[in-house]
Short mmCIF file of C-alpha atoms and ligand atoms in Angstrom, two decimals:
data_model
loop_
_atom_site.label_atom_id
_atom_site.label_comp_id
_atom_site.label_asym_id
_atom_site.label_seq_id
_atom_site.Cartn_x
_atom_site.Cartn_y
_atom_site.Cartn_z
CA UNK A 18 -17.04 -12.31 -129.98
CA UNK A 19 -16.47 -8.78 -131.77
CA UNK A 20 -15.15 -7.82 -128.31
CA UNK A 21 -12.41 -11.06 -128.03
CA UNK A 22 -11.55 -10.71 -130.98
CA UNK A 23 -10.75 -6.80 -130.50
CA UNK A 24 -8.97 -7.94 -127.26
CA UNK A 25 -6.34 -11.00 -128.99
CA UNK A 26 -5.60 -8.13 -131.15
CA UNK A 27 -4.22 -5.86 -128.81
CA UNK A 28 -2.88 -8.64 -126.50
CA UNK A 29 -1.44 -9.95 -129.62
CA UNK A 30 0.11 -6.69 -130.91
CA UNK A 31 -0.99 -6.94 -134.31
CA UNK A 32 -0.95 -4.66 -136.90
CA UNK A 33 -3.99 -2.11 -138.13
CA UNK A 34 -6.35 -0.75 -136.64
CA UNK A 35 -8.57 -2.59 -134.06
CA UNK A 36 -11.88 -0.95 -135.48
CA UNK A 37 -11.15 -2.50 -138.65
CA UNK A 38 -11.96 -6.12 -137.77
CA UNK A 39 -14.94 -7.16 -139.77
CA UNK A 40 -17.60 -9.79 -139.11
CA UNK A 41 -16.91 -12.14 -141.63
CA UNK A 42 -20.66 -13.98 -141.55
CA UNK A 43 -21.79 -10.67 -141.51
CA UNK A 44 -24.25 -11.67 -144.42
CA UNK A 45 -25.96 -13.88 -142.19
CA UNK A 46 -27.63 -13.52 -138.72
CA UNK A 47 -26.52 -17.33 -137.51
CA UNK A 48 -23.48 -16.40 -136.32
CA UNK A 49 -20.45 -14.10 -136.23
CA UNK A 50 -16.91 -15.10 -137.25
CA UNK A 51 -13.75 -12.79 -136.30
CA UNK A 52 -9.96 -13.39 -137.67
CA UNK A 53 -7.46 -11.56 -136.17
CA UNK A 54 -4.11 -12.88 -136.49
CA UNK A 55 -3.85 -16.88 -136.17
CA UNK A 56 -7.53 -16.59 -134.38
CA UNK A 57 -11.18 -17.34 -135.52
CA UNK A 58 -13.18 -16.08 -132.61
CA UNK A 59 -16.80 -16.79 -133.24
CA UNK A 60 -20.29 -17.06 -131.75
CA UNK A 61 -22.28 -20.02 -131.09
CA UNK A 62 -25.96 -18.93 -129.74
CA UNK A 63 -27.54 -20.88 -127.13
CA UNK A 64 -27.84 -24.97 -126.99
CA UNK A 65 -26.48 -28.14 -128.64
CA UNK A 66 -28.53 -27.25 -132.05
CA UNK A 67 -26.96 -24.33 -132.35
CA UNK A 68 -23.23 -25.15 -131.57
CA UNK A 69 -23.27 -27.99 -133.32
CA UNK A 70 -24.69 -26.19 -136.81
CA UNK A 71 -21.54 -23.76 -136.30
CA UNK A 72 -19.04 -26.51 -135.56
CA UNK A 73 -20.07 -28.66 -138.72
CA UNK A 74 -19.62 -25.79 -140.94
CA UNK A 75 -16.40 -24.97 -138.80
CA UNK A 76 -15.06 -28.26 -139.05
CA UNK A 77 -15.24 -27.62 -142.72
CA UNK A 78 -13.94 -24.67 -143.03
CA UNK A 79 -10.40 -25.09 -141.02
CA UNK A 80 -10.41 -28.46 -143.20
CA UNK A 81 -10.74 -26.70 -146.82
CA UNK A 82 -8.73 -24.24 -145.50
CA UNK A 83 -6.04 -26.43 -144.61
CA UNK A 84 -5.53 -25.07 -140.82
CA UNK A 85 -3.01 -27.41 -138.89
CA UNK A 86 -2.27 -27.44 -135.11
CA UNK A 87 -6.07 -26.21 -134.31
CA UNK A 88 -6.85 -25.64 -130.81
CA UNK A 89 -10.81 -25.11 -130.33
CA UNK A 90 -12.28 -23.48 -126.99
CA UNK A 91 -15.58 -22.74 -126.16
CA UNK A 92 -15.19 -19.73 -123.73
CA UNK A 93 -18.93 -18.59 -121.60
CA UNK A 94 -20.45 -18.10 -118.65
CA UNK A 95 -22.06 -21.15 -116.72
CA UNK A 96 -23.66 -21.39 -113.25
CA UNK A 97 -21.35 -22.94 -110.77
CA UNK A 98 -22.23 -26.51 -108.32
CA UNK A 99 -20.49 -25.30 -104.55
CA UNK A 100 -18.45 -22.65 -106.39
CA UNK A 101 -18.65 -18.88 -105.71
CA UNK A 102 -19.36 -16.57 -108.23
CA UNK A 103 -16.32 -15.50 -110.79
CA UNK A 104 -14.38 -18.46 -110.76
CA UNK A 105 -13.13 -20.01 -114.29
CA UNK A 106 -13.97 -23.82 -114.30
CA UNK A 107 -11.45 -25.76 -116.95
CA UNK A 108 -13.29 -28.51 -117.95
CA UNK A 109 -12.67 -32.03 -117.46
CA UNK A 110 -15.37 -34.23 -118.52
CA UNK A 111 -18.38 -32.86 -120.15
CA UNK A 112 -20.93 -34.77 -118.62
CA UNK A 113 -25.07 -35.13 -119.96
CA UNK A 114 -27.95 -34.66 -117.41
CA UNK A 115 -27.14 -38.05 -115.62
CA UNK A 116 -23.63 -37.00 -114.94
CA UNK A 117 -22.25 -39.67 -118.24
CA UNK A 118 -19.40 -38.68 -119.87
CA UNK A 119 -21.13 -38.56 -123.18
CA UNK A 120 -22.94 -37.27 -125.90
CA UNK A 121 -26.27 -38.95 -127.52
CA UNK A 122 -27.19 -38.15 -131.17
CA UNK A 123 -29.67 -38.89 -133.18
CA UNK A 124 -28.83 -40.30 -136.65
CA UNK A 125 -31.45 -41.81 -138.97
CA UNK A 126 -33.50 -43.06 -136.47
CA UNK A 127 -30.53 -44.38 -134.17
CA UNK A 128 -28.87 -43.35 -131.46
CA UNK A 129 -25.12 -42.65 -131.26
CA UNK A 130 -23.34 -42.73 -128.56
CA UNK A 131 -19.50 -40.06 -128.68
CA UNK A 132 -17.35 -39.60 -125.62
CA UNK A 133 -17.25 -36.13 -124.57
CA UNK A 134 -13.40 -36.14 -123.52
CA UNK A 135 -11.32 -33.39 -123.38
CA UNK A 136 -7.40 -32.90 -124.20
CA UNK A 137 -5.94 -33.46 -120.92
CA UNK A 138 -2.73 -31.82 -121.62
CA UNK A 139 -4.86 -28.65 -122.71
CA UNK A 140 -6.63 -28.39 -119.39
CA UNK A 141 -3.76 -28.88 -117.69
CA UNK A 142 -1.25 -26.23 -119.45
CA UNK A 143 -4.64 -23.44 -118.46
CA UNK A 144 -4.85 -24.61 -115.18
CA UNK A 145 -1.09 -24.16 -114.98
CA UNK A 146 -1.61 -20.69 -116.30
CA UNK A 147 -4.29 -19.78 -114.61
CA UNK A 148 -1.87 -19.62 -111.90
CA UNK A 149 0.43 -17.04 -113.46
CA UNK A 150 -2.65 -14.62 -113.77
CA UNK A 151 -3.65 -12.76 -110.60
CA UNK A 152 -7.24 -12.71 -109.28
CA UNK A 153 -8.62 -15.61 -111.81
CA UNK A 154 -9.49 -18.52 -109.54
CA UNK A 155 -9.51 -21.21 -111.25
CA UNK A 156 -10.57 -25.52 -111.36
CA UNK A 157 -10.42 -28.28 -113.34
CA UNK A 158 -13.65 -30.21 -112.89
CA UNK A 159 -16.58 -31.58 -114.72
CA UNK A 160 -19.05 -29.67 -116.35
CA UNK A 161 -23.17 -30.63 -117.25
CA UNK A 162 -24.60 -29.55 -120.57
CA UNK A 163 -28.25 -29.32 -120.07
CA UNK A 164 -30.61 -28.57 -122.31
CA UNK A 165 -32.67 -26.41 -120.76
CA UNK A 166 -31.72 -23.78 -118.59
CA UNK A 167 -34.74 -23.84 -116.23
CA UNK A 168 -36.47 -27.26 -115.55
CA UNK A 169 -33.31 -28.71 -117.10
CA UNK A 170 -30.96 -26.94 -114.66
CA UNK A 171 -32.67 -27.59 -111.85
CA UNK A 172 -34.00 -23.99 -111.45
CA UNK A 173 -37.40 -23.36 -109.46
CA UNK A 174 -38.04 -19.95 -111.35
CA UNK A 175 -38.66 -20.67 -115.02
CA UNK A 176 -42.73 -20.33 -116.23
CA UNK A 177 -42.91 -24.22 -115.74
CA UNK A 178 -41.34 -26.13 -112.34
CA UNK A 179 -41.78 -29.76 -112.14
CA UNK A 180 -40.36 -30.66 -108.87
CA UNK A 181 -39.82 -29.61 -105.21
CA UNK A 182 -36.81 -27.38 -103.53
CA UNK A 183 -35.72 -30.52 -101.58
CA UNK A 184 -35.42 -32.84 -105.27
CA UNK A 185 -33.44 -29.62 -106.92
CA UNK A 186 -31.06 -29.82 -103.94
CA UNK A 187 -30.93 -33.56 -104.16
CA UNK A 188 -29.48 -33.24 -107.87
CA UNK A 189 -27.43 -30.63 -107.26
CA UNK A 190 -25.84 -32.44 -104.46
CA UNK A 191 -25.80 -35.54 -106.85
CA UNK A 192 -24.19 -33.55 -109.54
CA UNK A 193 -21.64 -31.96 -107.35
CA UNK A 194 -20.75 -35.61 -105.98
CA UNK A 195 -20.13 -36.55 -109.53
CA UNK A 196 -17.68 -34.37 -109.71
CA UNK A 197 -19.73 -31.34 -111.76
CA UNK A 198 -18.72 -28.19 -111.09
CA UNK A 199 -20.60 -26.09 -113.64
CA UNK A 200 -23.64 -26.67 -116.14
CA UNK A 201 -24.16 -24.59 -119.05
CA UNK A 202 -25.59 -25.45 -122.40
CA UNK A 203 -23.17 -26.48 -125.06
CA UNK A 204 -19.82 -28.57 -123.82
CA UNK A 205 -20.90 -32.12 -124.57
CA UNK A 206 -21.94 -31.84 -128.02
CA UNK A 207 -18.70 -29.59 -128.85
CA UNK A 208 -16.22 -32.06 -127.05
CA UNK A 209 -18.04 -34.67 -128.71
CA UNK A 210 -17.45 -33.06 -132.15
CA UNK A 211 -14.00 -31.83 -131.59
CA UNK A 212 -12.97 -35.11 -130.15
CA UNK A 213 -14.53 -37.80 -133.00
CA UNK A 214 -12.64 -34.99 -135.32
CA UNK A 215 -9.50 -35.26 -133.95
CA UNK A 216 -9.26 -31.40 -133.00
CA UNK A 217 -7.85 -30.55 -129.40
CA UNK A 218 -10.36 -29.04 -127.75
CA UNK A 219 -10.76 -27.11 -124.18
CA UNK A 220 -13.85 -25.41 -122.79
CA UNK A 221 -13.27 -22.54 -120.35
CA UNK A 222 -16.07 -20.98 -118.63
CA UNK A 223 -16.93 -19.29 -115.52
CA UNK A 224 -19.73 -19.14 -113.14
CA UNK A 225 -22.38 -16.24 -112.96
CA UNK A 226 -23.24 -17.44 -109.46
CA UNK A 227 -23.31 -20.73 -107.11
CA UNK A 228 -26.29 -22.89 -107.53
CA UNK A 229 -26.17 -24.11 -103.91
CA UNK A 230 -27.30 -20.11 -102.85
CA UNK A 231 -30.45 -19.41 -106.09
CA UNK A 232 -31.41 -19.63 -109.08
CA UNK A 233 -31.29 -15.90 -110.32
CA UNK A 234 -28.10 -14.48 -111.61
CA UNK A 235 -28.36 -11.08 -109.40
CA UNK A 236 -24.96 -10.03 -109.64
CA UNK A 237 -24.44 -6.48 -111.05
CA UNK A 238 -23.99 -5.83 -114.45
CA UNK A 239 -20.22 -4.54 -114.10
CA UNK A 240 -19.08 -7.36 -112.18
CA UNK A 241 -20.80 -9.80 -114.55
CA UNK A 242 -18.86 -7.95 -117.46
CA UNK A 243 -15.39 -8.45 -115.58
CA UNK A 244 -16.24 -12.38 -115.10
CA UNK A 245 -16.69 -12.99 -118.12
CA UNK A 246 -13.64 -11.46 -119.49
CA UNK A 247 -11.69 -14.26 -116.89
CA UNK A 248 -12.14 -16.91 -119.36
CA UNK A 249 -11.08 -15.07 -122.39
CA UNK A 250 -7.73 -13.41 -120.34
CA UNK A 251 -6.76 -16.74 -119.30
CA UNK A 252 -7.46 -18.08 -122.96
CA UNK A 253 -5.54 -14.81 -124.60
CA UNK A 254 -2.27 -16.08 -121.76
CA UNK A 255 -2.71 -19.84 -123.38
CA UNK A 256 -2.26 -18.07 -127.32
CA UNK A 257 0.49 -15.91 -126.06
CA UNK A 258 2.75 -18.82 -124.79
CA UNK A 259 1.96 -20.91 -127.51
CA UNK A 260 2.87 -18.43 -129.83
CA UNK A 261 5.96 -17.64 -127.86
CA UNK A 262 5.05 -14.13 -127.15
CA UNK A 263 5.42 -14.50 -123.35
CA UNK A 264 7.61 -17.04 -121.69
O1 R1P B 4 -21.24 -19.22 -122.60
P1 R1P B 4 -22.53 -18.68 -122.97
O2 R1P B 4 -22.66 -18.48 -124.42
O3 R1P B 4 -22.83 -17.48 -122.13
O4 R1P B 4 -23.58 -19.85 -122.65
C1 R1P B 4 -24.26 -20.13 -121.47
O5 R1P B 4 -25.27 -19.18 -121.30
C2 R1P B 4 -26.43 -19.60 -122.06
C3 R1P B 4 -27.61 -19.59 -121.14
O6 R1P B 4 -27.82 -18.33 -120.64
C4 R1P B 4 -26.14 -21.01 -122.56
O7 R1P B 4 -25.81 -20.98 -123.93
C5 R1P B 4 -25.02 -21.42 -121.67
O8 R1P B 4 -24.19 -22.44 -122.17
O1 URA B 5 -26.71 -20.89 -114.51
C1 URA B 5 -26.28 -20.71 -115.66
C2 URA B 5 -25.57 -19.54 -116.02
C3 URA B 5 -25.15 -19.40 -117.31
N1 URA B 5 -25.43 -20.38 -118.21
C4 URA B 5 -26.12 -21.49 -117.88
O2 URA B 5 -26.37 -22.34 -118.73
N2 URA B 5 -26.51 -21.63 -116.60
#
C-alpha cells in the first residue's frame, strides 16, 4: 500500500516529497496505513478475519475523525472464472461459496445474516472510466470470497485435494453461470461491513490468471506487477474526477 499511496501522490500532485510518506501503524505489524492527501491507503492481509479486524478499527477511525463523503475500495488481485489474465473485474455482488449474495457471521452463538451489496452508482462511474483508460479491460460482474484459496477455490494443487478434476470444473462452470467472474478472499465480509455502515463501497480487482486454463499463477513476475497496478490506475482516474482534477 506504501507503493499506492506513493502513486495518488504523484497522480495527485501534492506537495513534499514522495519519500516522506510514513506508515502510520508503523508501531504495529497488523497492518499499514498511508495518508496522502484526502486518501487512507491501507493493507488488509489475507481472509475475512483479517479484513474485517482492519475495517472495525477503520470504521472507527473515519467516525472519530469525523470523515464525510467516504468512498472505501478494496483494490487486489483475484483469479478470474472464463476471463483472461489482466483484466479488472468491478464488482457487482459479492457472493459466498454457494454463489448467495451474502455474508454469514457469527455473533454470540448466532448466526447473522448481511447483504453483501455494492454501490451501484460506484461500479458504474469505474466501469465508465475504465473506458477512458487505454489497455485496462474491464467488467462488472460478481465476485466469490472463499475462504480458502486451495480446497476452497476449487484448486487441485494445494497439500490437501478433496475432489476430482471433473467436480472442480463442475463448480467453476456453476460459479461462472451465477454470474461470478472472480474469487478472491475478502469482498463479502467488506461489502457486508461497508454496507450495514452506510459507507459507499467498491471492490476493484483483477485476475492473476483464468481458472478455466489451471490452478497455478505462472505468469511472470513483471507482468504480474503491471496487473496489479490496473486496479489502482483505474481507482487513482475515479479520485481524480471526483476531486475535479481531470474532467
Ligand atoms: O487482493 P489481494 O490482497 O492480493 O488478495 C487476494 O490474494 C490473496 C490470496 O493470494 C487473498 O487475500 C485474495 O483475496
Ligand atoms: O486465484 C486467485 C488469485 C488471487 N487471489 C485469490 O484469492 N485467488
Amino acid at each position: 500500500m506504501r507503493s499506492f499511496a506513493q502513486f495518488i501522490h504523484e497522480q495527485l500532485n501534492l506537495p513534499g516529497n514522495m519519500a516522506d510518506i510514513r506508515d502510520i501503524c508503523e508501531g504495529t505489524d497488523r497492518y499499514s496505513m498511508f495518508k496522502v492527501g484526502p486518501v487512507l491507503s491501507i493493507s488488509h492481509g489475507m481472509g475475512v478475519p483479517s479484513i474485517s479486524i482492519m475495517l472495525h478499527e477503520l470504521i472507527k477511525l473515519l467516525y472519530h475523525a469525523r470523515c464525510r463523503d467516504v468512498i472505501i475500495f478494496r483494490i487486489g488481485t483475484s483469479g478470474g472464472v472464463g476471463l483472461s489474465a489482466g483484466t479488472v473485474v468491478i464488482t457487482d455482488k459479492a457472493v459466498d461459496s454457494f454463489f448467495r449474495p451474502q455474508f454469514e457471521q457469527v455473533v454470540l452463538g448466532k448466526v447473522i445474516v448481511r447483504s453483501t451489496e455494492l454501490d451501484e452508482d460506484v461500479a458504474q462511474e469505474l466501469l465508465q472510466y475504465s473506458s477512458e483508460l487505454p489497455d485496462i479491460p474491464t467488467v462488472i460482474g460478481n465476485t466469490m470470497c472463499t475462504h480458502d484459496f486451495y480446497e476452497g477455490q476449487g484448486r487441485l494443487d494445494g497439500a490437501l485435494c478433496s475432489f476430482s478434476t471433473e467436480e472442480k470444473w463442475e463448480y467453476l462452470r456453476k460459479a461462472s453461470e451465477a454470474g461470478v467472474r472472480n474469487i478472491e478472499m475478502e469482498s463479502t465480509v467488506f461489502a457486508a461491513m461497508c454496507r450495514v455502515c452506510n459507507l459507499k463501497a467498491a471492490v476493484v480487482c483483477v485476475t492473476l490468471l483464468n481458472r478455466f486454463e489451471g490452478d497455478q499463477i505462472s505468469t511472470p513476475h513483471d507482468v504480474l506487477l503491471e496487473y496489479q497496478q490496473r486496479p489502482q490506475c483505474l481507482v487513482a482516474h475515479f479520485i481524480k474526477k471526483r476531486l475535479a482534477l481531470i474532467s
